[in-house]
Short mmCIF file of C-alpha atoms and ligand atoms in Angstrom, two decimals:
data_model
loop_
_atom_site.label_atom_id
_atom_site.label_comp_id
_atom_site.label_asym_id
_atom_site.label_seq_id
_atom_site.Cartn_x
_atom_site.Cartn_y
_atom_site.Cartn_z
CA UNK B 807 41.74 126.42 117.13
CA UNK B 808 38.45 126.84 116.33
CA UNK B 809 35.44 125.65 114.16
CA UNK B 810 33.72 128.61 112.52
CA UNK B 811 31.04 128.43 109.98
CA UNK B 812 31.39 131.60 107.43
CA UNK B 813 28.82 131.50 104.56
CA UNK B 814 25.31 130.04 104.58
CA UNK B 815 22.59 129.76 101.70
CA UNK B 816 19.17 128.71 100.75
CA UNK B 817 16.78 128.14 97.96
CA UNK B 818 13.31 127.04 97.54
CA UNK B 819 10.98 126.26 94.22
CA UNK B 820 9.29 129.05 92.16
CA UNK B 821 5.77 127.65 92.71
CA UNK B 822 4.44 128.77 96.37
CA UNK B 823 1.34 126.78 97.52
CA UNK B 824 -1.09 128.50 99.97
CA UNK B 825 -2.91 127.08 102.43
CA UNK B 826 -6.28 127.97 100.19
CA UNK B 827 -4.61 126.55 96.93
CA UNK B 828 -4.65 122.92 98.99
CA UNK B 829 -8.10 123.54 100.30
CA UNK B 830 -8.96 123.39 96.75
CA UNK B 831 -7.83 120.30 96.29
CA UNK B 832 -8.25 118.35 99.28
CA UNK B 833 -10.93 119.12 102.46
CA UNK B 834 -8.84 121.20 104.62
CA UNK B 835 -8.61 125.23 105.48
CA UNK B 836 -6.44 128.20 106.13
CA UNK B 837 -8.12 127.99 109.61
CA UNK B 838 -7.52 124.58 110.79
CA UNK B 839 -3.86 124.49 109.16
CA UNK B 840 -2.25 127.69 110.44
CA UNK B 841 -4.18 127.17 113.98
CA UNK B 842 -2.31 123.89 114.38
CA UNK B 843 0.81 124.48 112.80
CA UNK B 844 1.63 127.99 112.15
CA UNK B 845 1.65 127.42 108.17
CA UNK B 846 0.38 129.68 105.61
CA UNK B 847 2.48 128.44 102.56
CA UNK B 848 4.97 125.95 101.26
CA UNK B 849 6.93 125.87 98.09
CA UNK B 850 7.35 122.77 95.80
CA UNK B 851 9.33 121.60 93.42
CA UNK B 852 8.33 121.44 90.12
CA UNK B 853 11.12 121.51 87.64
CA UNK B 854 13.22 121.96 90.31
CA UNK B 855 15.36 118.61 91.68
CA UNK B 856 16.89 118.51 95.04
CA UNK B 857 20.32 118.48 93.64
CA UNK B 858 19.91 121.89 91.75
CA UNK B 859 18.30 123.33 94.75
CA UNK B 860 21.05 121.60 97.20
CA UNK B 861 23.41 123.24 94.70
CA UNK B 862 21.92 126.40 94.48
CA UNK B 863 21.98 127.08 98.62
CA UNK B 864 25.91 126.05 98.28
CA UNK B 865 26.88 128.40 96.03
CA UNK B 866 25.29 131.16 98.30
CA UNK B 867 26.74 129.67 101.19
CA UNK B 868 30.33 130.10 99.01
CA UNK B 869 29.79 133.41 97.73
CA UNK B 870 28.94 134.58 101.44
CA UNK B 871 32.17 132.86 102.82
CA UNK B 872 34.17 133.77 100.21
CA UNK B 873 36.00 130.46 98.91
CA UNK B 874 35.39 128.73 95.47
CA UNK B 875 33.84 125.18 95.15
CA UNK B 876 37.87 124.23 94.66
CA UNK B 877 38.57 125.25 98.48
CA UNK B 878 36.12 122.81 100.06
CA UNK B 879 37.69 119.30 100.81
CA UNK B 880 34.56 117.77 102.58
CA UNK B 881 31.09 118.03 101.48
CA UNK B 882 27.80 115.99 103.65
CA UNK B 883 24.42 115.93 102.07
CA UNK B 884 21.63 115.58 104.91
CA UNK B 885 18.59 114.51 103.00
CA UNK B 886 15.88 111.75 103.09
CA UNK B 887 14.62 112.55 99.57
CA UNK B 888 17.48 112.72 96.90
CA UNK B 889 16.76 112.62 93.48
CA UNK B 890 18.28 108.78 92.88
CA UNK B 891 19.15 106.52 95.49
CA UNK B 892 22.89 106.64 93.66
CA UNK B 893 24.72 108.68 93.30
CA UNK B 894 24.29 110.34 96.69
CA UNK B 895 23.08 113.94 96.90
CA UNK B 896 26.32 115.16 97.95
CA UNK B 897 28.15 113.40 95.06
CA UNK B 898 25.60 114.96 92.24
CA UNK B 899 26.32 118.39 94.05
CA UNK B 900 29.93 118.47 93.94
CA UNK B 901 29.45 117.21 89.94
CA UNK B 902 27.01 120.55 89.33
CA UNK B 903 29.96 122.69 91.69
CA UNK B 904 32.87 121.28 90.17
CA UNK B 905 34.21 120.99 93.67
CA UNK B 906 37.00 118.69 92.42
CA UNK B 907 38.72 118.40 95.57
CA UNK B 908 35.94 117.51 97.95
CA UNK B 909 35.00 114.05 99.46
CA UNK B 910 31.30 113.85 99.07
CA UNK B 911 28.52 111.73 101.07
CA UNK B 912 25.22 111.82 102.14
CA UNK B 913 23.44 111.24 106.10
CA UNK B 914 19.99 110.22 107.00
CA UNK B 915 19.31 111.76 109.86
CA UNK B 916 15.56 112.93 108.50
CA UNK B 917 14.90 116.46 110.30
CA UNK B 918 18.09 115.90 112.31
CA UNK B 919 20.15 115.62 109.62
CA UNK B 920 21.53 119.39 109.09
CA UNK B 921 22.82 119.30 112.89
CA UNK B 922 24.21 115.93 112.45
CA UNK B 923 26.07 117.03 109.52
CA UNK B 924 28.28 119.66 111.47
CA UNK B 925 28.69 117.33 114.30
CA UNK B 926 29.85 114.91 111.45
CA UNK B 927 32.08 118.46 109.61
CA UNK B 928 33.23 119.33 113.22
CA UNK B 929 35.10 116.12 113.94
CA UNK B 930 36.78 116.15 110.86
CA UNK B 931 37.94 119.58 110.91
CA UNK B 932 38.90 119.44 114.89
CA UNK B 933 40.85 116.32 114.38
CA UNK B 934 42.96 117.84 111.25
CA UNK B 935 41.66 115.99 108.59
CA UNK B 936 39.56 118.43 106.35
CA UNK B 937 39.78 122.69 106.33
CA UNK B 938 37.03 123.65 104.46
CA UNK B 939 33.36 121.58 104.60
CA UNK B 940 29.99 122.16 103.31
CA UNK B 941 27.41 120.78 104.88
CA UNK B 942 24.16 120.66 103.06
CA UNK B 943 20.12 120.08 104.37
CA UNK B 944 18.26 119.13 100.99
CA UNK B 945 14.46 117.38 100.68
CA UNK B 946 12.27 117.21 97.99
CA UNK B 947 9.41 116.11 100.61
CA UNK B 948 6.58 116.81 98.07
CA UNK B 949 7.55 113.50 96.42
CA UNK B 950 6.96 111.71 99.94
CA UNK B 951 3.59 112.92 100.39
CA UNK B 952 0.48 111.45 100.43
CA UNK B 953 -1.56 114.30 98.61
CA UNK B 954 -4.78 112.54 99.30
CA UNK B 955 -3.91 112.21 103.03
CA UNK B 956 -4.55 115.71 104.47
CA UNK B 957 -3.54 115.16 108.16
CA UNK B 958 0.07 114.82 106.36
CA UNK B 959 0.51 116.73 102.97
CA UNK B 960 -0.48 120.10 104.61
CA UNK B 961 2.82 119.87 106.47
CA UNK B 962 5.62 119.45 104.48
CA UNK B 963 7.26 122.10 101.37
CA UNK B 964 10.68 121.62 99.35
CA UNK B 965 13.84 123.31 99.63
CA UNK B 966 17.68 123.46 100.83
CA UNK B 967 19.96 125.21 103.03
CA UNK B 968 23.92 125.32 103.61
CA UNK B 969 26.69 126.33 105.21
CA UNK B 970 30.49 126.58 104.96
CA UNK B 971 32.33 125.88 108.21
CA UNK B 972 36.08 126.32 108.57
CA UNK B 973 38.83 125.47 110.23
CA UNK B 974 40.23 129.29 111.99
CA UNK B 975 43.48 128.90 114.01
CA UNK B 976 43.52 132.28 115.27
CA UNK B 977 40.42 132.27 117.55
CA UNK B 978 39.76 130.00 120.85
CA UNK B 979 36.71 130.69 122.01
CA UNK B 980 34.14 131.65 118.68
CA UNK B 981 32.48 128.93 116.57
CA UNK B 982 30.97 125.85 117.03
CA UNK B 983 30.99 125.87 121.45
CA UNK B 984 29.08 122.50 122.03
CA UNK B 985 26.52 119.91 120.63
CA UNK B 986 24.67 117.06 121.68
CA UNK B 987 22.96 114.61 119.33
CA UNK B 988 20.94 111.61 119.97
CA UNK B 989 18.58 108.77 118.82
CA UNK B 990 15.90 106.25 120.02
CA UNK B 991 14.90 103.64 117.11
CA UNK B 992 12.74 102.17 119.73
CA UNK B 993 10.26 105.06 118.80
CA UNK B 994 11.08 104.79 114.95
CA UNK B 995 7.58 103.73 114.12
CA UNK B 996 5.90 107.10 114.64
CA UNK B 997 6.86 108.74 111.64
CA UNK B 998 7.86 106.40 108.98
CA UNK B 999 8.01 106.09 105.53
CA UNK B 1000 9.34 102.26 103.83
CA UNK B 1001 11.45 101.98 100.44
CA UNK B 1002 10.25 100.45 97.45
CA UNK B 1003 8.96 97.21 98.37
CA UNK B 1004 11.05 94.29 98.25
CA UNK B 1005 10.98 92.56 94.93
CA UNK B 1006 13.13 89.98 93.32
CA UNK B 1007 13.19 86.35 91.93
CA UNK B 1008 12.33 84.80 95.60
CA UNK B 1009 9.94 87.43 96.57
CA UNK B 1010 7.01 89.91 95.28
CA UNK B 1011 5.68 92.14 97.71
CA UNK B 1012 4.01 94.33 94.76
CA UNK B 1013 5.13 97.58 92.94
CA UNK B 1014 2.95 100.10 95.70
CA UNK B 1015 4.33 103.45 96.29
CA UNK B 1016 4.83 104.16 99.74
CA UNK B 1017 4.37 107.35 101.70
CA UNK B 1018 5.20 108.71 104.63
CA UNK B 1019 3.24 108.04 107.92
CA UNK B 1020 3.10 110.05 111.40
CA UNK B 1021 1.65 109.80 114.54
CA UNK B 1022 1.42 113.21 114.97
CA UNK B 1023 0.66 113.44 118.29
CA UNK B 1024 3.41 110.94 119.44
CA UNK B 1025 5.90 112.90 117.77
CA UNK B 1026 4.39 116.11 119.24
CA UNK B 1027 5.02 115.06 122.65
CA UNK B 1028 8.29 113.33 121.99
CA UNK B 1029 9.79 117.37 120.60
CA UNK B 1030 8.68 118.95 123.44
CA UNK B 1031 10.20 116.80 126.08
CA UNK B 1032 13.31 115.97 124.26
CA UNK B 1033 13.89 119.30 122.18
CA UNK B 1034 14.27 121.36 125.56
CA UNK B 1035 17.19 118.47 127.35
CA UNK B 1036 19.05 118.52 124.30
CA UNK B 1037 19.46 122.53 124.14
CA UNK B 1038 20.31 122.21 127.86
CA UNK B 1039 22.81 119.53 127.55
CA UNK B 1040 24.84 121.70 124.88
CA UNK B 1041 24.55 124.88 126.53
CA UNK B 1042 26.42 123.01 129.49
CA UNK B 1043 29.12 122.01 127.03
CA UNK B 1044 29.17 125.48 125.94
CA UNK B 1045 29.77 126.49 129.47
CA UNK B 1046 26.75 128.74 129.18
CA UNK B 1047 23.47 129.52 130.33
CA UNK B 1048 20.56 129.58 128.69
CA UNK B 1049 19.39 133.76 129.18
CA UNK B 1050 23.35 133.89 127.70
CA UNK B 1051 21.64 132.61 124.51
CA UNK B 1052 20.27 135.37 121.71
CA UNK B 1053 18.85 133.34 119.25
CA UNK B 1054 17.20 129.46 118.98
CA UNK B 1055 16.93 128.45 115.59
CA UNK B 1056 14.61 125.09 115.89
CA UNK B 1057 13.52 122.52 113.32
CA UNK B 1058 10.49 124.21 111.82
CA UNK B 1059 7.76 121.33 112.05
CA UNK B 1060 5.22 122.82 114.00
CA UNK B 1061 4.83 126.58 115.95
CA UNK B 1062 2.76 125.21 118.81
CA UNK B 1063 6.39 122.77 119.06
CA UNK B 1064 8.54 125.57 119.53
CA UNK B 1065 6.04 128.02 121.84
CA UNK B 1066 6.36 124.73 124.42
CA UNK B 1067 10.07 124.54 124.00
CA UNK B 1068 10.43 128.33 124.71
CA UNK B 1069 8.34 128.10 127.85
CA UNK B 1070 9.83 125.21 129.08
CA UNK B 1071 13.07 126.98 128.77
CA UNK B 1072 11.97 130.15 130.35
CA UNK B 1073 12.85 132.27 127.09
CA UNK B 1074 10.61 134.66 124.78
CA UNK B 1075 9.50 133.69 121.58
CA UNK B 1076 11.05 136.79 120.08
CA UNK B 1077 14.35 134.64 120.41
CA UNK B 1078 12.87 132.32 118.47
CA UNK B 1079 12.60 133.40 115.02
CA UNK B 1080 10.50 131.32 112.75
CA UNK B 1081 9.76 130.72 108.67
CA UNK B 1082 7.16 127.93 108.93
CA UNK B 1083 4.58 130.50 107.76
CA UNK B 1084 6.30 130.78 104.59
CA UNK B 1085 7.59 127.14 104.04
CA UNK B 1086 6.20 124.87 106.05
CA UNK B 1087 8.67 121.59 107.45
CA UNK B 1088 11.44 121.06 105.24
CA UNK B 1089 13.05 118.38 107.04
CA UNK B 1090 16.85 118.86 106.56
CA UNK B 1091 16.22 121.66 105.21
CA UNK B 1092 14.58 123.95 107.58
CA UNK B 1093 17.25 124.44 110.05
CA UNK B 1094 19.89 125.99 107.39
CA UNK B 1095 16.94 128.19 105.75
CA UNK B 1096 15.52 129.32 108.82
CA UNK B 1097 19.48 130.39 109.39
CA UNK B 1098 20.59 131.64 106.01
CA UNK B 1099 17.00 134.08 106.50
CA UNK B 1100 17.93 135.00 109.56
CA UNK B 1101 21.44 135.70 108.58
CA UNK B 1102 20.62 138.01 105.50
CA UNK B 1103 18.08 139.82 107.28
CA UNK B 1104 21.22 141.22 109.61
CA UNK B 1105 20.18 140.19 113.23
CA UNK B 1106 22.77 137.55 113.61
CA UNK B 1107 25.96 139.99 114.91
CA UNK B 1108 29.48 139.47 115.34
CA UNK B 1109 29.56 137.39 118.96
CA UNK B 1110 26.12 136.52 119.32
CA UNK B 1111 25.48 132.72 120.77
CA UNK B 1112 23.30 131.11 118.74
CA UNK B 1113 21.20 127.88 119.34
CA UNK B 1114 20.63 124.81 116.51
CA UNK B 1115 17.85 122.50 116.96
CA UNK B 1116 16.80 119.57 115.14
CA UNK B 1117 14.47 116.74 115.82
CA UNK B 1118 12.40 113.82 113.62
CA UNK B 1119 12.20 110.53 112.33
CA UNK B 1120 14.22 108.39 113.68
CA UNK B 1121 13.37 109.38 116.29
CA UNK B 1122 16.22 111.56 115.91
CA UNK B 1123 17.20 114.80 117.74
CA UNK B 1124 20.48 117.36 117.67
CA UNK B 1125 21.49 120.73 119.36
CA UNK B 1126 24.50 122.51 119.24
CA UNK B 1127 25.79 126.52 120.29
CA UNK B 1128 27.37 128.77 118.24
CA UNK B 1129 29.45 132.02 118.74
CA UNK B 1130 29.34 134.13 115.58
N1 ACO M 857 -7.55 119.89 107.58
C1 ACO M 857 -8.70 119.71 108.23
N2 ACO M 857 -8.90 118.72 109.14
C2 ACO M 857 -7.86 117.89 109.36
C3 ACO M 857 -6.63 118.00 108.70
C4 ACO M 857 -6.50 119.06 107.77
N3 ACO M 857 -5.35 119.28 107.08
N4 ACO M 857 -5.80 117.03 109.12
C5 ACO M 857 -6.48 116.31 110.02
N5 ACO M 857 -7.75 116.82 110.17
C6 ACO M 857 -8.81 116.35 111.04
C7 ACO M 857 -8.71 114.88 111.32
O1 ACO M 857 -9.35 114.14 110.30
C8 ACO M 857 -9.44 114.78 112.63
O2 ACO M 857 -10.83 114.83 112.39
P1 ACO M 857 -11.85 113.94 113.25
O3 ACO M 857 -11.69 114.43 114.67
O4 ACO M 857 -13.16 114.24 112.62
O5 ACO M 857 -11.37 112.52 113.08
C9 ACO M 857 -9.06 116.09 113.35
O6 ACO M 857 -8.66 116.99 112.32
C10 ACO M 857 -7.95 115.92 114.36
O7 ACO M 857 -6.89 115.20 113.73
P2 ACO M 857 -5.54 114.91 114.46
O8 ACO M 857 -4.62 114.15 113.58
O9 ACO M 857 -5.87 114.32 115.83
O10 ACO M 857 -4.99 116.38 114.62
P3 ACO M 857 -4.08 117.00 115.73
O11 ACO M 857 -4.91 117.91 116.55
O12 ACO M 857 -3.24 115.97 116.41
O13 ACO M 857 -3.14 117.91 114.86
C11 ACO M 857 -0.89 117.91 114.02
C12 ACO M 857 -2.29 117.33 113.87
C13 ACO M 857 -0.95 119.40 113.73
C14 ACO M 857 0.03 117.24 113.02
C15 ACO M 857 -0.44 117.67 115.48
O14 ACO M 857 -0.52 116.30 115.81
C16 ACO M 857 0.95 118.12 115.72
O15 ACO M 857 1.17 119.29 115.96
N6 ACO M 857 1.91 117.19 115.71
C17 ACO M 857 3.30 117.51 115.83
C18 ACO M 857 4.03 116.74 114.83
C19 ACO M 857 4.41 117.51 113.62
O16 ACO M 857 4.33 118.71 113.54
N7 ACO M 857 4.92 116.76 112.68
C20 ACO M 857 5.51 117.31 111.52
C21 ACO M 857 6.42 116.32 110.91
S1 ACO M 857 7.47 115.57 112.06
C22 ACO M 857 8.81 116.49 112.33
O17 ACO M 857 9.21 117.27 111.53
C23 ACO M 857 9.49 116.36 113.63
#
């Protein structure tokens, strides 16, 4: 028995931002963004919620694997920017699908939170309980942002991403080979971003809007120490080695992030597709986009070994191999 995943999706807003749109609107450049990061554009949401989007990516994810909302029985919504605090992404999803069947929650694992969703869909569908799961990446980041705070708001974009994994009795050794996830809430405080402040009869802490925060260079050198381990530690579970590996798919926060992760691993950036240019860090997000793009554009075969990466706030970080 193995855990296959057979249909993935994606969708982003209409309205693409460039990197000289924002330089219209706050000091920054083309230059000094894509130098740093490796991002030209971003798309945000406009009439576009993270729901519709989340729901749009799942129905792709369907259509490619072939089942109808009806057939999935579990359904996990990574995101740390749903539409309402209740109900949960997941839940609103499964209303827009009609997936009547499915049990539906959301995860906050911020940039983690795709990979943490199939370790979450994996367990389940190893140990019996579910056949069919969805597990969606889905952030609306724009309404996070600081847009006066340009060390920040240059980074992020909206969007979602899926994928339909599956229970498939007859193979042994394809699917899901081997993960790793961890966290250190020690670190938490380097990229943060509070709730709405506390406010009741006993206590008034105001009605400010909070944003999100980041030390970027703590967080910088926390991905490229810990993004590497993790991809080793579940290529040993995977019983492989890392030149056995065709393709890393990592979080898309940063390009400079992921040259340092492919030297430190000895492998060539041209395993290491990346979409950053077009949509800067989607949290969740990124990790099922990067792979439904990837996917559609036909270079994922039949029995390649694919690598998933995620890493953020937190801090959070998760890896895990795949056979096609
Ligand atoms: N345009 C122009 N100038 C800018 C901008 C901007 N958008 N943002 C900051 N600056 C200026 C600063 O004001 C500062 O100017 P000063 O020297 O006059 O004070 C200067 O550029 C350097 O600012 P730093 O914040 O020190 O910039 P740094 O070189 O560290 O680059 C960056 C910032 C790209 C975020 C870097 O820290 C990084 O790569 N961090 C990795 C973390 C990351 O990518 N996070 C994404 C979200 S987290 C996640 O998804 C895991």
């Amino acid at each position: 028995m193995s855990v296959r995943m057979i249909g993935t999706g994606s969708a982003v807003p209409k309205l693409r931002v460039t990197n000289e749109d924002l330089s219209r609107i706050i000091d920054t450049s083309d230059e000094w963004i894509y130098s740093r990061t490796g991002i030209r554009a971003r798309h945000i949401a406009v009439e576009e919620t993270t729901a519709q989007l989340a729901a749009d990516a799942a129905e792709a994810a369907l259509s490619m694997a072939q089942l109808a909302a009806e057939d999935i029985d579990l359904m996990i919504g990574a995101t740390a920017t749903p539409d309402r605090l209740l109900p949960g992404l997941a839940c609103e999803v499964q209303r827009i699908l009609g997936a009547t069947r499915a049990v539906a929650f959301d995860i906050n694992a911020a940039c983690s939170g795709f990979l943490f969703g199939l370790n979450i869909a994996d367990a389940y569908l190893r140990s019996g309980v579910y056949q069919n799961a969805l597990v969606i990446g889905a952030e609306t980041l724009s309404r996070l942002t600081d847009w006066t705070d340009r060390g920040t708001c240059v980074l992020f974009g909206d969007g979602a991403g899926a994928a339909v994994v599956a229970v498939d009795g007859a193979e042994e050794t394809r699917g899901i080979l081997g993960m790793v996830q961890g966290s250190d809430g020690g670190r938490g405080m380097v990229l943060s971003c509070a709730n709405r402040p506390l406010n009741n009869p006993y206590v008034n802490h105001g009605n400010e809007i909070p944003y999100v925060h980041m030390n970027g260079q703590e967080v910088y050198k926390f991905a490229v120490k810990t993004v590497p381990a993790a991809i080793m530690q579940a290529v040993e579970k995977a019983r492989l080695s890392v030149d056995e590996i065709d393709l890393f798919l990592l979080h898309q926060a940063n390009y400079r992030i992921i040259e340092a992760v492919a030297k430190r691993l000895g492998q060539p950036m041209e395993k290491f597709p990346t979409n950053m240019q077009e949509h800067g860090n989607i949290s969740a997000a990124s990790v099922p986009i990067l792979l439904d793009e990837v996917k559609r554009s036909g270079r994922i075969k039949d029995g390649d070994k694919i690598v998933l990466a995620g890493f953020g706030a937190g801090l959070t970080w998760g890896a895990a191999v795949l056979e096609w």
